[in-house]
XYZ file of C-alpha atoms in Angstrom:
720
model
C 0.000 0.000 0.000
C 1.293 3.482 -0.897
C 0.902 5.966 1.951
C 0.677 9.055 -0.227
C 0.147 11.483 2.602
C 2.374 9.957 5.291
C 5.243 12.423 5.665
C 6.156 11.516 9.252
C 9.239 9.603 8.115
C 10.287 12.161 5.486
C 12.328 15.309 5.942
C 9.998 17.881 4.360
C 12.925 20.095 3.327
C 14.341 17.307 1.180
C 11.133 16.982 -0.824
C 10.523 18.754 -4.165
C 8.876 22.164 -3.988
C 5.713 20.833 -5.669
C 5.337 18.260 -2.870
C 6.084 20.757 -0.078
C 3.593 23.336 -1.374
C 0.602 21.032 -1.597
C -2.330 22.837 0.074
C -3.387 21.504 3.447
C -6.765 23.266 3.683
C -9.430 24.574 1.333
C -8.281 28.127 2.042
C -4.830 27.297 0.654
C -6.267 25.545 -2.413
C -6.055 27.603 -5.616
C -8.120 26.993 -8.751
C -11.038 24.704 -9.659
C -13.541 27.293 -8.469
C -16.276 25.448 -10.359
C -16.155 22.592 -7.839
C -14.559 23.974 -4.630
C -15.421 27.676 -4.834
C -17.662 29.263 -2.198
C -21.074 27.645 -2.172
C -20.160 24.714 -4.421
C -21.475 21.292 -3.458
C -18.055 19.651 -2.975
C -16.826 22.462 -0.738
C -19.962 22.243 1.401
C -19.601 18.457 1.644
C -15.952 18.716 2.750
C -16.700 21.453 5.282
C -19.624 19.473 6.712
C -17.582 16.223 6.678
C -20.466 14.586 4.787
C -18.600 13.403 1.722
C -20.107 10.688 -0.461
C -18.107 8.627 -2.957
C -16.483 10.828 -5.597
C -14.172 10.458 -8.591
C -11.831 13.288 -9.550
C -11.118 13.347 -13.273
C -8.663 15.666 -15.018
C -5.208 16.072 -16.581
C -2.000 15.858 -14.520
C -1.134 18.754 -12.237
C -4.671 20.050 -11.767
C -5.013 19.143 -8.079
C -6.730 15.737 -7.849
C -4.354 14.267 -5.256
C -4.153 17.647 -3.556
C -7.924 17.696 -3.061
C -7.695 14.244 -1.512
C -4.996 15.563 0.833
C -7.248 18.465 1.869
C -10.056 16.009 2.623
C -7.632 13.861 4.639
C -6.721 16.902 6.743
C -10.376 17.886 7.224
C -12.355 14.699 7.850
C -12.992 12.995 11.167
C -13.155 9.667 9.317
C -10.155 7.387 8.968
C -8.328 8.159 5.720
C -6.514 5.407 3.801
C -4.728 5.574 0.477
C -3.882 3.112 -2.260
C -2.050 3.709 -5.523
C -3.587 1.524 -8.225
C -0.232 1.236 -10.018
C 1.551 -0.212 -6.977
C -1.276 -2.133 -5.314
C -3.729 -4.886 -6.164
C -6.497 -7.029 -4.684
C -4.285 -8.246 -1.799
C -3.699 -4.715 -0.487
C -7.362 -3.861 -1.055
C -8.490 -6.848 1.049
C -6.243 -5.692 3.890
C -7.880 -2.261 3.725
C -11.358 -3.838 3.649
C -10.664 -5.892 6.785
C -9.265 -2.864 8.617
C -12.228 -0.687 7.578
C -14.761 -3.310 8.732
C -13.044 -3.512 12.121
C -13.033 0.278 12.536
C -16.722 0.452 11.665
C -17.781 -2.504 13.848
C -15.627 -1.718 16.914
C -15.499 2.079 16.955
C -18.215 3.236 14.550
C -15.551 5.065 12.509
C -16.060 5.479 8.788
C -13.203 4.959 6.330
C -12.478 7.143 3.322
C -10.359 5.240 0.792
C -8.379 7.271 -1.738
C -7.443 5.258 -4.837
C -4.967 7.184 -6.981
C -4.990 6.365 -10.714
C -8.046 4.170 -10.202
C -8.306 3.560 -13.961
C -5.127 1.432 -13.737
C -7.064 -1.328 -11.977
C -8.622 -3.909 -14.260
C -12.307 -4.833 -14.137
C -11.922 -7.596 -11.556
C -9.915 -5.335 -9.240
C -12.546 -2.601 -9.502
C -15.289 -5.194 -8.957
C -13.613 -6.219 -5.695
C -14.122 -2.666 -4.407
C -17.770 -2.301 -5.435
C -19.606 -4.238 -2.646
C -17.775 -2.342 0.087
C -18.587 1.026 -1.465
C -22.200 -0.066 -1.855
C -22.665 -1.206 1.757
C -20.928 1.857 3.201
C -17.766 0.191 4.494
C -15.800 2.622 2.347
C -16.381 6.094 1.008
C -14.384 6.087 -2.221
C -12.295 8.931 -3.582
C -10.901 7.954 -6.972
C -8.453 9.990 -9.037
C -7.968 9.423 -12.757
C -6.589 11.161 -15.821
C -8.869 9.068 -18.048
C -12.569 9.499 -18.681
C -14.204 7.507 -15.845
C -17.253 6.761 -17.990
C -14.985 4.636 -20.185
C -12.170 3.509 -17.883
C -14.000 2.913 -14.576
C -16.700 0.285 -14.039
C -20.157 1.626 -14.781
C -21.456 0.280 -11.455
C -18.732 2.159 -9.558
C -19.366 5.341 -11.540
C -23.110 5.139 -10.881
C -22.452 5.148 -7.136
C -20.110 8.139 -7.255
C -20.252 11.818 -8.116
C -17.885 12.733 -10.950
C -15.977 16.015 -10.598
C -13.956 17.122 -13.625
C -10.895 19.227 -12.866
C -9.733 21.607 -15.579
C -6.221 22.825 -16.455
C -5.392 25.750 -14.191
C -5.626 29.247 -15.634
C -2.636 31.571 -15.972
C -4.074 33.586 -13.088
C -4.250 30.460 -10.914
C -0.680 29.460 -11.766
C 0.624 32.954 -11.019
C -1.029 32.824 -7.581
C 0.517 29.391 -6.942
C 3.974 30.658 -7.915
C 3.782 33.647 -5.561
C 2.355 31.444 -2.822
C 5.509 29.313 -3.052
C 7.800 32.356 -3.233
C 6.281 33.947 -0.108
C 5.860 30.851 2.082
C 8.654 30.946 4.688
C 8.203 27.383 5.979
C 7.694 25.375 2.803
C 8.715 27.721 -0.013
C 11.220 30.522 -0.589
C 9.813 33.135 1.779
C 13.196 33.507 3.500
C 14.772 34.559 0.200
C 14.236 37.746 -1.787
C 13.147 36.240 -5.117
C 12.499 38.590 -8.052
C 12.089 38.174 -11.806
C 13.166 39.898 -14.972
C 10.154 41.173 -16.877
C 8.549 38.260 -18.709
C 10.434 35.518 -16.825
C 7.626 34.405 -14.504
C 5.093 34.857 -17.307
C 7.144 32.439 -19.421
C 7.096 29.796 -16.682
C 3.346 30.198 -16.299
C 2.677 30.083 -20.028
C 4.768 27.009 -20.746
C 3.411 25.132 -17.705
C 0.127 24.988 -19.660
C -2.246 24.623 -16.710
C -0.030 22.154 -14.790
C 0.855 23.368 -11.282
C 3.395 20.599 -10.723
C 5.265 21.529 -13.909
C 5.299 25.188 -12.878
C 6.637 24.523 -9.364
C 9.289 22.117 -10.644
C 10.497 24.763 -13.102
C 10.402 27.472 -10.426
C 12.437 25.300 -8.076
C 15.044 24.613 -10.768
C 15.278 28.319 -11.577
C 15.806 29.300 -7.910
C 18.276 26.509 -7.166
C 20.443 27.143 -10.248
C 20.510 30.960 -9.983
C 23.602 32.427 -8.187
C 22.588 34.319 -5.044
C 23.631 37.748 -3.855
C 23.131 37.145 -0.144
C 19.436 36.352 0.149
C 18.609 37.913 -3.213
C 17.704 35.666 -6.147
C 17.135 37.417 -9.485
C 15.695 35.066 -12.138
C 16.311 36.192 -15.689
C 14.138 35.336 -18.651
C 16.979 33.198 -20.016
C 17.057 31.181 -16.779
C 13.283 30.742 -16.927
C 13.494 29.479 -20.498
C 16.205 26.994 -19.552
C 14.202 25.776 -16.546
C 11.142 24.899 -18.610
C 12.323 24.567 -22.180
C 9.439 22.882 -23.938
C 5.738 22.906 -23.330
C 4.418 19.411 -22.616
C 1.361 19.120 -24.830
C -1.493 17.249 -23.183
C -2.232 14.587 -25.766
C -2.909 10.900 -25.205
C -3.511 9.085 -28.464
C -5.688 6.529 -26.678
C -7.539 8.921 -24.383
C -10.259 11.571 -24.426
C -8.010 14.450 -25.410
C -7.030 12.665 -28.626
C -10.689 12.552 -29.659
C -11.390 16.063 -28.379
C -8.578 17.585 -30.464
C -9.462 15.767 -33.676
C -13.091 16.783 -33.057
C -12.021 20.423 -32.670
C -9.978 20.140 -35.884
C -12.854 18.719 -37.953
C -15.320 21.249 -36.515
C -12.905 24.058 -37.427
C -12.762 22.756 -41.006
C -16.555 22.501 -41.072
C -16.839 26.010 -39.655
C -14.503 27.435 -42.344
C -11.970 28.758 -39.802
C -8.508 28.224 -41.367
C -6.688 29.701 -38.341
C -8.285 27.304 -35.878
C -7.807 24.412 -38.310
C -4.048 25.098 -38.539
C -3.804 25.426 -34.742
C -5.439 22.055 -34.019
C -3.491 20.450 -36.853
C -0.239 21.786 -35.383
C -1.228 20.488 -31.942
C -1.727 16.986 -33.316
C 1.484 17.003 -35.363
C 3.483 18.409 -32.440
C 2.164 15.655 -30.158
C 3.087 12.918 -32.650
C -0.337 12.017 -34.028
C -0.262 9.613 -36.976
C -0.621 11.765 -40.146
C -2.481 8.924 -41.858
C -5.204 9.212 -39.204
C -5.471 12.968 -39.863
C -5.697 12.425 -43.629
C -8.407 9.771 -43.157
C -10.511 12.229 -41.182
C -9.974 14.954 -43.791
C -11.108 12.556 -46.551
C -14.336 12.029 -44.609
C -14.763 15.786 -44.158
C -14.196 16.378 -47.883
C -17.435 14.500 -48.623
C -19.386 15.012 -45.379
C -18.858 18.774 -44.983
C -17.720 20.090 -48.388
C -19.522 17.572 -50.568
C -20.921 18.771 -53.876
C -20.280 22.412 -53.011
C -16.765 21.593 -54.268
C -16.513 18.075 -55.752
C -12.788 18.682 -56.217
C -12.166 18.643 -52.429
C -11.864 14.865 -52.184
C -9.446 14.879 -55.130
C -7.196 17.462 -53.452
C -7.132 15.666 -50.097
C -6.472 12.294 -51.695
C -3.661 13.771 -53.796
C -2.089 15.367 -50.711
C -2.311 12.037 -48.871
C -0.598 10.239 -51.760
C 2.130 12.900 -51.899
C 2.668 12.588 -48.140
C 3.138 8.834 -48.454
C 5.822 9.444 -51.083
C 7.622 12.233 -49.186
C 7.107 11.567 -45.462
C 8.037 13.901 -42.612
C 9.050 16.635 -42.093
C 8.320 18.034 -45.575
C 5.007 16.177 -45.637
C 3.662 18.757 -43.211
C 3.156 21.061 -46.211
C 0.681 18.555 -47.637
C -1.186 18.244 -44.331
C -1.489 22.021 -44.163
C -2.437 22.259 -47.848
C -5.298 19.793 -47.456
C -6.500 21.396 -44.222
C -6.505 24.917 -45.691
C -8.294 23.742 -48.832
C -11.088 22.167 -46.772
C -11.316 25.115 -44.367
C -11.702 27.638 -47.183
C -13.889 25.519 -49.486
C -17.644 26.181 -49.766
C -19.667 23.815 -47.584
C -22.593 21.499 -48.202
C -23.937 18.527 -46.277
C -26.505 17.588 -48.900
C -24.967 14.113 -49.091
C -26.602 13.492 -45.707
C -29.694 12.839 -47.798
C -28.368 9.293 -48.154
C -29.009 8.698 -44.449
C -32.559 10.010 -44.814
C -33.026 7.469 -47.587
C -31.495 4.785 -45.391
C -33.920 5.658 -42.616
C -36.819 5.431 -45.070
C -35.640 1.948 -46.084
C -35.389 0.871 -42.443
C -38.817 2.202 -41.540
C -40.857 1.228 -44.607
C -43.630 -1.187 -43.665
C -42.969 -3.529 -46.571
C -40.445 -3.828 -49.358
C -41.285 -1.067 -51.813
C -41.661 -2.647 -55.214
C -39.532 -1.532 -58.143
C -41.804 0.220 -60.688
C -42.496 -2.052 -63.614
C -40.808 0.148 -66.226
C -37.558 0.163 -64.160
C -37.324 -3.623 -63.846
C -34.801 -5.725 -65.727
C -36.217 -6.396 -69.188
C -33.517 -8.901 -70.191
C -35.030 -11.839 -68.288
C -38.833 -11.805 -68.297
C -40.066 -8.941 -70.419
C -42.163 -11.402 -72.421
C -43.967 -13.045 -69.500
C -44.488 -10.090 -67.190
C -43.797 -7.102 -69.378
C -40.912 -5.966 -67.201
C -39.212 -2.869 -68.550
C -42.186 -1.798 -70.660
C -42.718 1.938 -70.725
C -39.159 2.854 -69.807
C -37.957 5.946 -71.624
C -34.257 5.967 -72.519
C -32.961 9.441 -71.422
C -30.215 9.593 -74.053
C -32.858 9.490 -76.763
C -34.278 12.830 -75.570
C -33.121 16.431 -75.663
C -30.478 17.245 -73.028
C -30.338 13.498 -72.280
C -33.223 13.785 -69.826
C -36.909 12.903 -69.753
C -39.457 13.106 -66.935
C -40.554 9.729 -65.669
C -41.124 7.953 -62.358
C -38.049 6.510 -60.612
C -39.134 6.171 -56.959
C -41.544 3.451 -55.779
C -45.189 4.480 -55.725
C -45.170 4.710 -51.903
C -42.365 7.281 -51.944
C -43.475 9.525 -54.766
C -42.902 13.137 -53.772
C -40.322 12.256 -51.114
C -37.238 14.510 -51.201
C -33.932 13.080 -49.966
C -31.467 15.383 -51.685
C -31.758 18.974 -50.471
C -29.624 20.727 -53.020
C -27.339 23.435 -51.621
C -26.943 26.954 -52.957
C -23.173 27.402 -52.548
C -20.287 26.631 -54.897
C -20.803 23.962 -57.535
C -24.240 23.051 -56.153
C -25.409 26.605 -56.724
C -24.818 26.039 -60.442
C -26.930 22.891 -60.547
C -29.584 23.849 -57.964
C -31.949 25.502 -60.421
C -31.697 22.600 -62.864
C -32.260 19.952 -60.157
C -35.259 21.748 -58.691
C -36.889 22.447 -62.047
C -36.526 18.832 -63.139
C -37.903 17.658 -59.801
C -40.967 19.860 -60.200
C -41.623 18.589 -63.702
C -41.026 15.021 -62.527
C -43.680 15.321 -59.833
C -46.132 17.030 -62.157
C -45.805 14.285 -64.743
C -46.338 11.346 -62.377
C -49.450 9.228 -62.865
C -52.243 10.690 -60.735
C -53.014 7.250 -59.292
C -49.681 7.370 -57.481
C -51.008 10.221 -55.307
C -54.408 9.358 -53.854
C -55.875 12.559 -52.405
C -56.642 12.689 -48.710
C -60.061 14.322 -48.883
C -60.708 14.032 -45.144
C -58.019 16.503 -44.145
C -58.913 19.979 -42.944
C -57.180 22.489 -40.675
C -58.042 22.551 -36.964
C -60.954 24.776 -36.163
C -59.423 28.122 -35.121
C -62.131 28.803 -32.562
C -61.465 25.442 -30.920
C -57.726 26.167 -30.800
C -58.410 29.513 -29.197
C -60.762 27.983 -26.649
C -58.261 25.293 -25.642
C -55.555 27.889 -25.236
C -57.614 30.256 -23.123
C -59.101 27.518 -20.974
C -55.762 25.818 -20.301
C -55.394 27.545 -16.945
C -52.627 29.040 -14.870
C -50.416 25.929 -14.866
C -49.898 26.073 -18.631
C -49.061 29.761 -18.467
C -46.538 29.243 -15.693
C -44.935 26.324 -17.498
C -44.520 28.468 -20.581
C -42.954 31.239 -18.528
C -40.450 28.837 -16.950
C -39.477 27.320 -20.287
C -38.830 30.744 -21.769
C -36.766 31.908 -18.803
C -34.510 28.845 -18.775
C -34.081 28.965 -22.548
C -32.159 32.218 -21.945
C -29.679 30.481 -19.621
C -26.615 28.353 -20.229
C -26.379 26.530 -16.897
C -23.611 24.050 -16.121
C -23.787 21.469 -13.368
C -21.559 23.366 -10.920
C -23.191 26.807 -11.245
C -24.598 28.832 -8.352
C -28.139 30.090 -8.888
C -30.081 32.652 -6.856
C -33.871 32.531 -7.223
C -35.730 35.581 -5.901
C -39.454 35.651 -5.158
C -39.527 31.868 -5.415
C -43.204 31.406 -4.612
C -43.888 27.677 -4.352
C -40.663 26.728 -6.104
C -41.478 26.760 -9.835
C -38.025 28.112 -10.750
C -36.222 26.631 -7.734
C -36.642 22.974 -8.633
C -35.776 23.546 -12.275
C -32.559 25.300 -11.203
C -31.864 22.486 -8.725
C -32.165 19.864 -11.478
C -29.645 21.780 -13.593
C -27.000 22.165 -10.837
C -26.310 18.827 -9.070
C -22.767 19.964 -8.122
C -23.637 23.626 -7.630
C -25.823 25.657 -5.281
C -29.353 27.021 -5.374
C -30.422 29.755 -2.953
C -34.160 30.498 -2.868
C -35.805 33.588 -1.359
C -39.445 33.381 -0.293
C -41.594 36.215 1.002
C -43.877 34.508 3.548
C -44.116 31.484 5.816
C -46.711 29.758 3.621
C -44.293 29.694 0.668
C -41.464 28.604 2.955
C -43.487 25.703 4.369
C -44.442 24.567 0.863
C -40.816 24.371 -0.302
C -39.518 22.892 2.954
C -42.036 20.070 2.696
C -40.398 18.923 -0.543
C -36.880 19.588 0.718
C -37.350 16.963 3.431
C -36.857 14.295 0.775
C -33.482 15.721 -0.330
C -29.917 15.356 0.880
C -29.478 18.342 3.240
C -26.003 19.129 1.857
C -27.135 19.439 -1.763
C -30.653 20.797 -1.121
C -31.451 24.433 -1.962
C -30.773 27.009 0.751
C -34.036 28.683 1.734
C -34.198 32.263 3.071
C -37.441 33.911 4.217
C -37.488 37.686 3.773
C -40.335 39.719 2.246
C -38.046 42.622 1.284
C -35.875 42.122 -1.822
C -33.321 44.799 -0.964
C -32.875 43.661 2.628
C -32.589 40.035 1.536
C -29.740 40.868 -0.853
C -27.963 43.000 1.769
C -28.147 40.258 4.411
C -27.277 37.381 2.085
C -23.802 36.901 3.627
C -25.423 36.153 6.980
C -27.912 33.724 5.458
C -25.619 31.699 3.190
C -21.859 32.169 2.887
C -19.799 35.335 2.965
C -18.906 37.002 -0.354
C -20.746 34.374 -2.389
C -21.373 35.234 -6.043
C -23.876 33.664 -8.420
C -23.517 32.709 -12.085
C -27.279 33.177 -12.551
C -29.946 35.232 -10.752
C -33.606 34.506 -11.550
C -36.739 36.225 -10.371
C -40.385 36.983 -10.995
C -41.870 40.445 -10.563
C -38.880 41.832 -8.679
C -39.123 45.366 -10.093
C -42.811 46.181 -9.585
C -42.005 48.881 -6.991
C -40.694 51.804 -9.043
C -39.173 53.518 -6.019
C -37.031 50.516 -5.068
C -36.359 48.917 -8.454
C -33.089 50.717 -9.225
C -31.553 49.914 -5.833
C -32.599 46.264 -6.121
C -30.930 45.988 -9.528
C -27.710 47.484 -8.136
C -27.691 44.938 -5.295
C -28.326 42.113 -7.756
C -25.363 43.203 -9.887
C -23.158 43.124 -6.783
C -24.103 39.488 -6.307
C -23.224 38.374 -9.865
C -20.145 36.267 -10.557
C -17.890 37.227 -13.447
C -19.776 36.845 -16.758
C -22.939 36.041 -14.802
C -26.446 36.913 -15.967
C -29.843 37.903 -14.631
C -33.113 36.624 -16.102
C -36.357 38.160 -14.857
C -40.000 37.783 -15.782
C -41.789 41.068 -15.128
C -45.545 41.475 -15.538
C -46.411 44.637 -17.461
C -49.509 45.508 -15.461
C -50.337 48.479 -17.686
C -50.832 46.099 -20.630
C -52.896 43.458 -18.787
C -56.690 43.174 -18.574
C -58.530 45.681 -16.399
C -61.990 45.502 -14.867
C -63.253 48.082 -17.348
C -62.443 45.665 -20.191
C -65.320 43.455 -19.058
C -67.906 46.273 -18.723
C -68.745 47.329 -22.238
C -70.689 50.584 -21.754
C -72.640 52.765 -19.395
C -71.959 54.686 -16.173
C -70.239 51.704 -14.521
C -67.540 51.580 -17.204
C -67.049 55.359 -16.969
C -66.423 55.104 -13.207
C -63.928 52.254 -13.669
C -62.057 54.083 -16.447
C -61.769 57.197 -14.286
C -60.282 55.194 -11.390
C -57.964 53.151 -13.594
C -56.484 56.290 -15.125
C -55.079 57.138 -11.685
C -54.302 53.567 -10.583
C -52.275 52.642 -13.672
C -50.387 55.926 -13.822
C -48.236 54.653 -10.942
C -47.362 51.185 -12.261
C -44.280 50.120 -14.204
C -44.641 50.559 -17.958
C -42.760 48.643 -20.630
C -40.903 51.771 -21.764
C -40.005 52.829 -18.227
C -38.727 49.374 -17.338
C -36.556 49.093 -20.447
C -35.123 52.599 -20.002
C -34.087 51.771 -16.428
C -32.522 48.440 -17.422
C -30.522 49.963 -20.269
C -28.939 52.507 -17.930
C -27.809 49.730 -15.581
C -26.687 46.897 -17.888
C -24.380 46.530 -20.888
C -26.621 43.941 -22.537
C -30.429 43.863 -22.344
C -32.412 41.363 -24.417
C -36.171 40.920 -24.120
C -38.869 38.453 -25.056
C -42.608 39.099 -24.914
C -44.761 36.507 -23.205
C -48.495 37.071 -23.426
C -51.191 34.609 -22.455
C -54.890 34.476 -21.768
C -56.303 32.443 -18.922
C -59.763 31.713 -17.618
C -60.269 33.406 -14.245
C -63.229 32.864 -11.961
C -63.725 36.063 -9.989
C -65.051 35.687 -6.458
C -66.960 38.255 -4.427
C -64.010 38.590 -2.054
C -61.781 39.496 -5.044
C -64.167 42.276 -6.085
C -64.302 43.612 -2.517
C -60.509 43.646 -2.253
C -59.988 45.410 -5.585
C -62.678 48.013 -5.007
C -61.753 48.829 -1.395
C -57.965 48.761 -1.803
C -57.570 50.364 -5.238
C -60.668 51.813 -6.871
C -62.246 53.679 -3.933
C -58.926 55.366 -2.892
C -58.506 56.503 -6.526
C -62.057 57.951 -6.522
C -61.855 60.246 -3.507
C -65.135 61.996 -4.293
C -67.122 58.724 -4.243
C -69.715 58.551 -1.458
C -70.257 55.519 0.753
C -73.536 54.742 -0.980
C -71.951 55.044 -4.437
C -69.057 52.799 -3.363
C -71.420 50.101 -2.143
C -73.432 50.343 -5.353
C -70.213 50.023 -7.433
C -69.184 46.934 -5.528
C -72.623 45.332 -5.864
C -72.826 45.957 -9.627
C -69.341 44.516 -10.197
C -70.168 41.386 -8.217
C -73.376 40.759 -10.180
C -71.650 41.424 -13.516
C -68.199 39.809 -13.148
C -68.913 36.837 -10.886
C -71.502 35.343 -13.201
C -69.059 33.580 -15.545
C -65.299 33.072 -15.931
C -63.371 35.978 -17.430
C -60.813 35.596 -20.192
C -58.021 37.545 -18.559
C -55.069 38.699 -20.647
C -51.617 38.993 -19.102
C -48.550 40.602 -20.641
C -45.069 39.699 -19.377
C -41.603 40.765 -20.435
C -38.794 38.252 -19.987
C -35.515 40.149 -19.774
C -31.993 38.735 -19.923
C -29.339 41.047 -18.454
C -25.562 40.953 -18.561
C -23.119 43.259 -16.823
C -19.440 43.172 -17.767
């Protein structure tokens, strides 16, 4: 067994800088904000010591083992480690026995860290599965390979997968200065400085790998002559310390397929610069040029196709020339083929073959070959096969209109001719001939469907208006989330959550992230909490009850976690109070993460139905119109809302959402509207007149459901 974290027998000063500087706590950990940043699920699980089985997946030097070390320093559980390269089933059985004893005798859980877990074969991974399943172990696996391919599906299904990304230049710079300033483990006792561009070179060439950066930094410090405690690292020294960038490229792994995918998509997207970059990355890493040429031959037909029929000829010629010349001069032919494809006009009309293939697969019975297309050389006498066939070369332009498809497929179009390059030249001819072909087909091949008629428009309208509030709300939610690009680790703030319509949708999108929900009363809170009882408390949304939007945003640090920022903020009817709207927007901006966005659904009350809409004439309508003129002068208008948003945000996009629903108005509704809104707006109305108004409205509006129109504006906001 490899004790990865046991340093009790090792002199720490004799260890490499990269080993010495491994973070011991989450506060020391730099990078991977998408999984261990404030509010993220993994961070909360580590802090609460409620970790479930996880697999860390990412390239070397991104912090997988370091995260395991942080967990080892944080957890109250026993922490054991195994390296899959050095250990097998024997060592695993020893760990299983020890873990069972700890659990049975002392009630102590065991967290087992398996480094390079993909190195174990299927039987070795199977040996671990029962003990993960019954809770003897909590597994932490680390792998540079895609766990969905290299780790048993059963093990993956019982674990959360966290993908670690190459560290950014900003992250690496922080790590370098952390090592330079640390007096106990780094070079804090020395005065280390750099020539302009020297540290930047180390960071750039490290290419997201912290271990590579620290190894190069250590070599630069150790090999630089000192002036007392001063160490001045020149750019030349930095270049010598890390001479060549190690390109992340495993010809059997995910990155191999990701890079070739990026290359082909760049060709398809007609971006010659990107195509040359990905081509250079593959050549630099030693990819087989024959593999690259094979993929370009596919692209020549799949993506360029008949827009330039010469593309396949060029690529094939370049491939033949490469075989004759070899490397390094053969790189010219790789680049020539790539640039030709990237700059060629594009057409995927050849995909029509797969539509035809699908038609063949799905046809209910074998479509018969039309009689005039059958082979006349064998049985034309007995069955008349081939009769009626018109020989195209005997006609003008070597073409004549006749049926070629089976009767069942007449009128079916498989080839959608493009309008770029060579296809543009033939498009008009193909389409004209197709039209004539269809017009000339025997009428019996197209039996008319006389029973078809469009849906009754009145019935459509009735179904839409009678669909109810649930349909309207579902439509609103779909439109709001269509404006968002949510990833699994995002943090989402939902304001004015109501009964959780937006909360649960956000929760489904962010299994490794965080959802914070604000509700405005205890009834809403109780409704959401009832459902939350069924969820894991660590991953469940965080619920905050506060009826005031501004105060809620100001006190958010006390309710959740200090200085937390959200990738997405959602809300419904947040800006209805004109006096407070601007301040609320400012507070929301302060809570956005970098490149975050806000999506709101705001009801435009001034454009919605009013009571006067349902009273068609007479003194009653006049009274309502007079009151509504004052009432609606104070509400948010579409123009006012947009003007305010455009002064606050760099990007404002909008989408109208209007719907009509069937509302049954109760007497209590009429009383509330009249007493709270209409009577205050009509100050000269007597008590008797007010009672009469209320009585007339009840008798008129409560008799049957009202078709109530609502107008909403869905706004998507970005602030850079």
